[in-house]
Structure formats: structure tokens, C-alpha cells
Amino acid sequence: LCGTTDDYLTCKVEWVDLDEGSSPTASNGFSVRPIDPERTLALSANLEQMVEMWQSLVYERGYERNPDQLRRLYRDLGPMPPATSPGDRAMWVAALINPLPALGVAPEIRSNMLRATDVLERVEVVTEGIRSSLLYMKPTLFRTIASRTMTHAQKLFTFLFRHSWLILLGWWLAQRFPNFMPLPKSSLLLALRMVPPS
């Protein structure tokens, strides 16, 4: 909570244990949602593998905005907290996928992390955040099909461009000699194979 006192901005800061089961909130005093310790620890443990996949995709797809951005980020954050400290681990992962300057590959989750009222909610928020980031960076079926279709179209265009003289020659012969007997299909394919690549 922030306000002004004697023209100075003043704020009330409340320290919260990130790994406790519930925390004070501004509206109702305390979170009353029951905490499932097993689910919390399971989600926390899964974060390690998700972070490894996320890191690989950032490197492979070249999402770093600056040289060695991710390496410097790891240096500033230090090692990932253990799965047995799910709140600390959740905050660490949030800082990793929402750094400054931003990588632009993950939804903004920092405000949701700060508003979370218990450790399970923090782990759920960051899990959804990194999952969304992975889906953004990994090629979907649609992207794969579109990419392959574009590749085939490019190959066809390249082939037509390289052998345009042969196509024009065939058109000219058909116009000049309407009764000209076309070559058998096998002969035409053989002629195309004999055309050296440009």
C-alpha cells in the first residue's frame, strides 16, 4: 500500500514467506484455499525439466536480445532453488522467463506472482507461464505444415526459374509447329535431368 506523506511517497511493505501455506491479503486477511502439499511439490519438481526445455529453445531459436543474455541472467539469479522450496523456485523461474530486458517469449507473469496468496498459486502461475512460453517457441503442427508447404513452393519456383528456357522452348515449338509430335514423357524427364543446375 502506497500513499503520500509530506509530499513524499511512502509505501507499506509486508514480508511474505514464499513457501508458507497461506499469506495475508489486502481484501480478506488470509487465503483460505486448502493447500495440497503433494501437488505443490510435484509441480515444483516438474519445473526443472521445463526450464531445461525452455533454455534449449531460447538458444536454438536465437531469442536472446543481447549476446550471452541468458548466461548473464543465470549468473545474476544464481542456482535454481530446490524443489523442496517451491515458492523460492517459482519466483526464480518467473525471474528467468520474464527478465529485463525482456526476451519476448513468455507472457508477463510478475504481477500475478506478486498477487498470489499462497505457495501453490505461485507454482501454478509460473507453471502456466513457462508452459505458454514453450508452446510459443516450439513449432506447432500448423507451423510445421506451413513451413513444409512453403519449402515445396520455393523448390517448385526455383525449378521453374532455372529451367524457364526449356519451358519457353517447348511453348515456342508448340506455337511454331502445331503438328509437332511431342517427346514421350520418359524422354522429357531424361532431358530435364540432363539440365545442369545453375
PDB file of N, CA, C and O in Angstrom, residues 51 54-55 58-59 63-81 91-106 110 130 133:
ATOM      1  N   VAL A  51      12.293 -25.908 -17.440  1.00  0.00           N
ATOM      2  CA  VAL A  51      13.321 -24.872 -17.585  1.00  0.00           C
ATOM      3  C   VAL A  51      14.410 -25.333 -18.555  1.00  0.00           C
ATOM      4  O   VAL A  51      14.899 -24.545 -19.379  1.00  0.00           O
ATOM      5  N   TRP A  54      13.001 -24.991 -21.985  1.00  0.00           N
ATOM      6  CA  TRP A  54      12.884 -23.566 -22.294  1.00  0.00           C
ATOM      7  C   TRP A  54      14.238 -22.980 -22.675  1.00  0.00           C
ATOM      8  O   TRP A  54      14.361 -22.261 -23.665  1.00  0.00           O
ATOM      9  N   GLN A  55      15.255 -23.302 -21.895  1.00  0.00           N
ATOM     10  CA  GLN A  55      16.598 -22.797 -22.165  1.00  0.00           C
ATOM     11  C   GLN A  55      17.096 -23.266 -23.526  1.00  0.00           C
ATOM     12  O   GLN A  55      17.658 -22.485 -24.307  1.00  0.00           O
ATOM     13  N   VAL A  58      15.382 -21.319 -26.317  1.00  0.00           N
ATOM     14  CA  VAL A  58      15.871 -19.940 -26.412  1.00  0.00           C
ATOM     15  C   VAL A  58      17.202 -19.909 -27.156  1.00  0.00           C
ATOM     16  O   VAL A  58      17.421 -19.061 -28.031  1.00  0.00           O
ATOM     17  N   TYR A  59      18.084 -20.860 -26.838  1.00  0.00           N
ATOM     18  CA  TYR A  59      19.383 -20.918 -27.518  1.00  0.00           C
ATOM     19  C   TYR A  59      19.222 -21.311 -28.979  1.00  0.00           C
ATOM     20  O   TYR A  59      19.779 -20.675 -29.889  1.00  0.00           O
ATOM     21  N   TYR A  63      16.613 -16.458 -29.492  1.00  0.00           N
ATOM     22  CA  TYR A  63      15.725 -15.450 -28.919  1.00  0.00           C
ATOM     23  C   TYR A  63      16.449 -14.441 -28.028  1.00  0.00           C
ATOM     24  O   TYR A  63      15.817 -13.493 -27.546  1.00  0.00           O
ATOM     25  N   GLU A  64      17.716 -14.630 -27.779  1.00  0.00           N
ATOM     26  CA  GLU A  64      18.437 -13.681 -26.930  1.00  0.00           C
ATOM     27  C   GLU A  64      18.507 -12.322 -27.623  1.00  0.00           C
ATOM     28  O   GLU A  64      18.828 -12.230 -28.811  1.00  0.00           O
ATOM     29  N   ARG A  65      18.187 -11.271 -26.890  1.00  0.00           N
ATOM     30  CA  ARG A  65      18.232  -9.911 -27.443  1.00  0.00           C
ATOM     31  C   ARG A  65      19.652  -9.360 -27.471  1.00  0.00           C
ATOM     32  O   ARG A  65      19.964  -8.479 -28.275  1.00  0.00           O
ATOM     33  N   ASN A  66      20.492  -9.854 -26.563  1.00  0.00           N
ATOM     34  CA  ASN A  66      21.880  -9.415 -26.480  1.00  0.00           C
ATOM     35  C   ASN A  66      22.775 -10.645 -26.391  1.00  0.00           C
ATOM     36  O   ASN A  66      22.331 -11.700 -25.925  1.00  0.00           O
ATOM     37  N   PRO A  67      24.022 -10.526 -26.835  1.00  0.00           N
ATOM     38  CA  PRO A  67      24.932 -11.669 -26.725  1.00  0.00           C
ATOM     39  C   PRO A  67      25.070 -12.130 -25.275  1.00  0.00           C
ATOM     40  O   PRO A  67      25.205 -11.311 -24.362  1.00  0.00           O
ATOM     41  N   ASP A  68      24.994 -13.433 -25.067  1.00  0.00           N
ATOM     42  CA  ASP A  68      25.152 -14.033 -23.734  1.00  0.00           C
ATOM     43  C   ASP A  68      24.116 -13.522 -22.734  1.00  0.00           C
ATOM     44  O   ASP A  68      24.374 -13.505 -21.524  1.00  0.00           O
ATOM     45  N   GLN A  69      22.947 -13.111 -23.192  1.00  0.00           N
ATOM     46  CA  GLN A  69      21.927 -12.595 -22.284  1.00  0.00           C
ATOM     47  C   GLN A  69      21.497 -13.650 -21.262  1.00  0.00           C
ATOM     48  O   GLN A  69      21.381 -13.360 -20.072  1.00  0.00           O
ATOM     49  N   LEU A  70      21.295 -14.876 -21.746  1.00  0.00           N
ATOM     50  CA  LEU A  70      20.834 -15.928 -20.846  1.00  0.00           C
ATOM     51  C   LEU A  70      21.921 -16.320 -19.854  1.00  0.00           C
ATOM     52  O   LEU A  70      21.642 -16.572 -18.678  1.00  0.00           O
ATOM     53  N   ARG A  71      23.163 -16.364 -20.314  1.00  0.00           N
ATOM     54  CA  ARG A  71      24.262 -16.718 -19.415  1.00  0.00           C
ATOM     55  C   ARG A  71      24.412 -15.693 -18.294  1.00  0.00           C
ATOM     56  O   ARG A  71      24.589 -16.038 -17.121  1.00  0.00           O
ATOM     57  N   ARG A  72      24.291 -14.413 -18.649  1.00  0.00           N
ATOM     58  CA  ARG A  72      24.376 -13.357 -17.625  1.00  0.00           C
ATOM     59  C   ARG A  72      23.185 -13.422 -16.677  1.00  0.00           C
ATOM     60  O   ARG A  72      23.320 -13.158 -15.476  1.00  0.00           O
ATOM     61  N   LEU A  73      22.028 -13.793 -17.219  1.00  0.00           N
ATOM     62  CA  LEU A  73      20.842 -13.908 -16.379  1.00  0.00           C
ATOM     63  C   LEU A  73      21.006 -15.024 -15.355  1.00  0.00           C
ATOM     64  O   LEU A  73      20.682 -14.860 -14.174  1.00  0.00           O
ATOM     65  N   TYR A  74      21.540 -16.166 -15.793  1.00  0.00           N
ATOM     66  CA  TYR A  74      21.803 -17.265 -14.863  1.00  0.00           C
ATOM     67  C   TYR A  74      22.822 -16.855 -13.801  1.00  0.00           C
ATOM     68  O   TYR A  74      22.703 -17.239 -12.637  1.00  0.00           O
ATOM     69  N   ARG A  75      23.801 -16.076 -14.204  1.00  0.00           N
ATOM     70  CA  ARG A  75      24.810 -15.614 -13.249  1.00  0.00           C
ATOM     71  C   ARG A  75      24.183 -14.714 -12.185  1.00  0.00           C
ATOM     72  O   ARG A  75      24.501 -14.823 -10.996  1.00  0.00           O
ATOM     73  N   ASP A  76      23.272 -13.828 -12.602  1.00  0.00           N
ATOM     74  CA  ASP A  76      22.622 -12.916 -11.659  1.00  0.00           C
ATOM     75  C   ASP A  76      21.649 -13.649 -10.742  1.00  0.00           C
ATOM     76  O   ASP A  76      21.542 -13.315  -9.551  1.00  0.00           O
ATOM     77  N   LEU A  77      20.930 -14.645 -11.282  1.00  0.00           N
ATOM     78  CA  LEU A  77      19.933 -15.356 -10.477  1.00  0.00           C
ATOM     79  C   LEU A  77      20.550 -16.378  -9.534  1.00  0.00           C
ATOM     80  O   LEU A  77      19.974 -16.694  -8.503  1.00  0.00           O
ATOM     81  N   GLY A  78      21.688 -16.924  -9.923  1.00  0.00           N
ATOM     82  CA  GLY A  78      22.276 -17.993  -9.125  1.00  0.00           C
ATOM     83  C   GLY A  78      21.592 -19.320  -9.437  1.00  0.00           C
ATOM     84  O   GLY A  78      20.749 -19.401 -10.333  1.00  0.00           O
ATOM     85  N   PRO A  79      21.945 -20.361  -8.712  1.00  0.00           N
ATOM     86  CA  PRO A  79      21.371 -21.678  -8.998  1.00  0.00           C
ATOM     87  C   PRO A  79      19.869 -21.729  -8.679  1.00  0.00           C
ATOM     88  O   PRO A  79      19.384 -20.986  -7.819  1.00  0.00           O
ATOM     89  N   MET A  80      19.174 -22.606  -9.392  1.00  0.00           N
ATOM     90  CA  MET A  80      17.750 -22.779  -9.135  1.00  0.00           C
ATOM     91  C   MET A  80      17.532 -23.362  -7.741  1.00  0.00           C
ATOM     92  O   MET A  80      18.184 -24.329  -7.364  1.00  0.00           O
ATOM     93  N   PRO A  81      16.609 -22.784  -6.971  1.00  0.00           N
ATOM     94  CA  PRO A  81      16.308 -23.347  -5.647  1.00  0.00           C
ATOM     95  C   PRO A  81      15.788 -24.783  -5.774  1.00  0.00           C
ATOM     96  O   PRO A  81      15.250 -25.166  -6.819  1.00  0.00           O
ATOM     97  N   MET A  91       9.492 -18.262  -7.884  1.00  0.00           N
ATOM     98  CA  MET A  91       9.949 -16.885  -8.110  1.00  0.00           C
ATOM     99  C   MET A  91      11.196 -16.859  -8.992  1.00  0.00           C
ATOM    100  O   MET A  91      11.360 -15.973  -9.832  1.00  0.00           O
ATOM    101  N   TRP A  92      12.075 -17.834  -8.812  1.00  0.00           N
ATOM    102  CA  TRP A  92      13.294 -17.913  -9.611  1.00  0.00           C
ATOM    103  C   TRP A  92      12.946 -18.133 -11.080  1.00  0.00           C
ATOM    104  O   TRP A  92      13.489 -17.469 -11.970  1.00  0.00           O
ATOM    105  N   VAL A  93      12.022 -19.054 -11.346  1.00  0.00           N
ATOM    106  CA  VAL A  93      11.622 -19.335 -12.728  1.00  0.00           C
ATOM    107  C   VAL A  93      10.910 -18.127 -13.340  1.00  0.00           C
ATOM    108  O   VAL A  93      11.121 -17.798 -14.512  1.00  0.00           O
ATOM    109  N   ALA A  94      10.093 -17.444 -12.536  1.00  0.00           N
ATOM    110  CA  ALA A  94       9.413 -16.240 -13.031  1.00  0.00           C
ATOM    111  C   ALA A  94      10.434 -15.181 -13.446  1.00  0.00           C
ATOM    112  O   ALA A  94      10.278 -14.521 -14.478  1.00  0.00           O
ATOM    113  N   ALA A  95      11.477 -15.014 -12.634  1.00  0.00           N
ATOM    114  CA  ALA A  95      12.525 -14.043 -12.973  1.00  0.00           C
ATOM    115  C   ALA A  95      13.296 -14.476 -14.212  1.00  0.00           C
ATOM    116  O   ALA A  95      13.769 -13.639 -14.989  1.00  0.00           O
ATOM    117  N   LEU A  96      13.409 -15.787 -14.435  1.00  0.00           N
ATOM    118  CA  LEU A  96      14.130 -16.295 -15.605  1.00  0.00           C
ATOM    119  C   LEU A  96      13.365 -16.029 -16.892  1.00  0.00           C
ATOM    120  O   LEU A  96      13.944 -15.557 -17.877  1.00  0.00           O
ATOM    121  N   ILE A  97      12.068 -16.308 -16.903  1.00  0.00           N
ATOM    122  CA  ILE A  97      11.317 -16.179 -18.155  1.00  0.00           C
ATOM    123  C   ILE A  97      10.804 -14.761 -18.393  1.00  0.00           C
ATOM    124  O   ILE A  97      10.402 -14.430 -19.510  1.00  0.00           O
ATOM    125  N   ASN A  98      10.841 -13.909 -17.360  1.00  0.00           N
ATOM    126  CA  ASN A  98      10.443 -12.502 -17.503  1.00  0.00           C
ATOM    127  C   ASN A  98      11.589 -11.587 -17.107  1.00  0.00           C
ATOM    128  O   ASN A  98      11.480 -10.784 -16.170  1.00  0.00           O
ATOM    129  N   PRO A  99      12.727 -11.676 -17.808  1.00  0.00           N
ATOM    130  CA  PRO A  99      13.877 -10.848 -17.416  1.00  0.00           C
ATOM    131  C   PRO A  99      13.743  -9.425 -17.966  1.00  0.00           C
ATOM    132  O   PRO A  99      12.835  -9.114 -18.736  1.00  0.00           O
ATOM    133  N   LEU A 100      14.657  -8.584 -17.552  1.00  0.00           N
ATOM    134  CA  LEU A 100      14.787  -7.240 -18.111  1.00  0.00           C
ATOM    135  C   LEU A 100      16.219  -7.073 -18.598  1.00  0.00           C
ATOM    136  O   LEU A 100      17.154  -7.254 -17.806  1.00  0.00           O
ATOM    137  N   PRO A 101      16.428  -6.737 -19.871  1.00  0.00           N
ATOM    138  CA  PRO A 101      15.425  -6.552 -20.919  1.00  0.00           C
ATOM    139  C   PRO A 101      14.729  -7.868 -21.272  1.00  0.00           C
ATOM    140  O   PRO A 101      15.326  -8.940 -21.171  1.00  0.00           O
ATOM    141  N   ALA A 102      13.483  -7.758 -21.694  1.00  0.00           N
ATOM    142  CA  ALA A 102      12.658  -8.938 -21.943  1.00  0.00           C
ATOM    143  C   ALA A 102      13.147  -9.717 -23.156  1.00  0.00           C
ATOM    144  O   ALA A 102      13.676  -9.148 -24.115  1.00  0.00           O
ATOM    145  N   LEU A 103      12.952 -11.021 -23.099  1.00  0.00           N
ATOM    146  CA  LEU A 103      13.243 -11.874 -24.251  1.00  0.00           C
ATOM    147  C   LEU A 103      12.090 -11.870 -25.251  1.00  0.00           C
ATOM    148  O   LEU A 103      12.285 -12.139 -26.421  1.00  0.00           O
ATOM    149  N   GLY A 104      10.888 -11.593 -24.760  1.00  0.00           N
ATOM    150  CA  GLY A 104       9.733 -11.541 -25.648  1.00  0.00           C
ATOM    151  C   GLY A 104       9.167 -12.900 -26.013  1.00  0.00           C
ATOM    152  O   GLY A 104       8.504 -13.040 -27.038  1.00  0.00           O
ATOM    153  N   VAL A 105       9.419 -13.915 -25.176  1.00  0.00           N
ATOM    154  CA  VAL A 105       8.939 -15.267 -25.499  1.00  0.00           C
ATOM    155  C   VAL A 105       7.963 -15.809 -24.465  1.00  0.00           C
ATOM    156  O   VAL A 105       7.480 -16.929 -24.604  1.00  0.00           O
ATOM    157  N   ALA A 106       7.665 -15.030 -23.425  1.00  0.00           N
ATOM    158  CA  ALA A 106       6.795 -15.520 -22.344  1.00  0.00           C
ATOM    159  C   ALA A 106       5.798 -14.442 -21.958  1.00  0.00           C
ATOM    160  O   ALA A 106       6.091 -13.247 -22.052  1.00  0.00           O
ATOM    161  N   ARG A 110       4.835 -11.467 -13.726  1.00  0.00           N
ATOM    162  CA  ARG A 110       5.386 -10.945 -12.464  1.00  0.00           C
ATOM    163  C   ARG A 110       4.305 -10.383 -11.544  1.00  0.00           C
ATOM    164  O   ARG A 110       4.325 -10.615 -10.334  1.00  0.00           O
ATOM    165  N   ILE A 130       5.498 -20.674 -18.011  1.00  0.00           N
ATOM    166  CA  ILE A 130       6.571 -21.313 -18.780  1.00  0.00           C
ATOM    167  C   ILE A 130       5.989 -22.284 -19.806  1.00  0.00           C
ATOM    168  O   ILE A 130       6.544 -22.468 -20.892  1.00  0.00           O
ATOM    169  N   SER A 133       5.099 -20.219 -22.730  1.00  0.00           N
ATOM    170  CA  SER A 133       6.323 -19.833 -23.430  1.00  0.00           C
ATOM    171  C   SER A 133       6.844 -20.980 -24.296  1.00  0.00           C
ATOM    172  O   SER A 133       7.279 -20.765 -25.426  1.00  0.00           O
TER     173      SER A 133
END
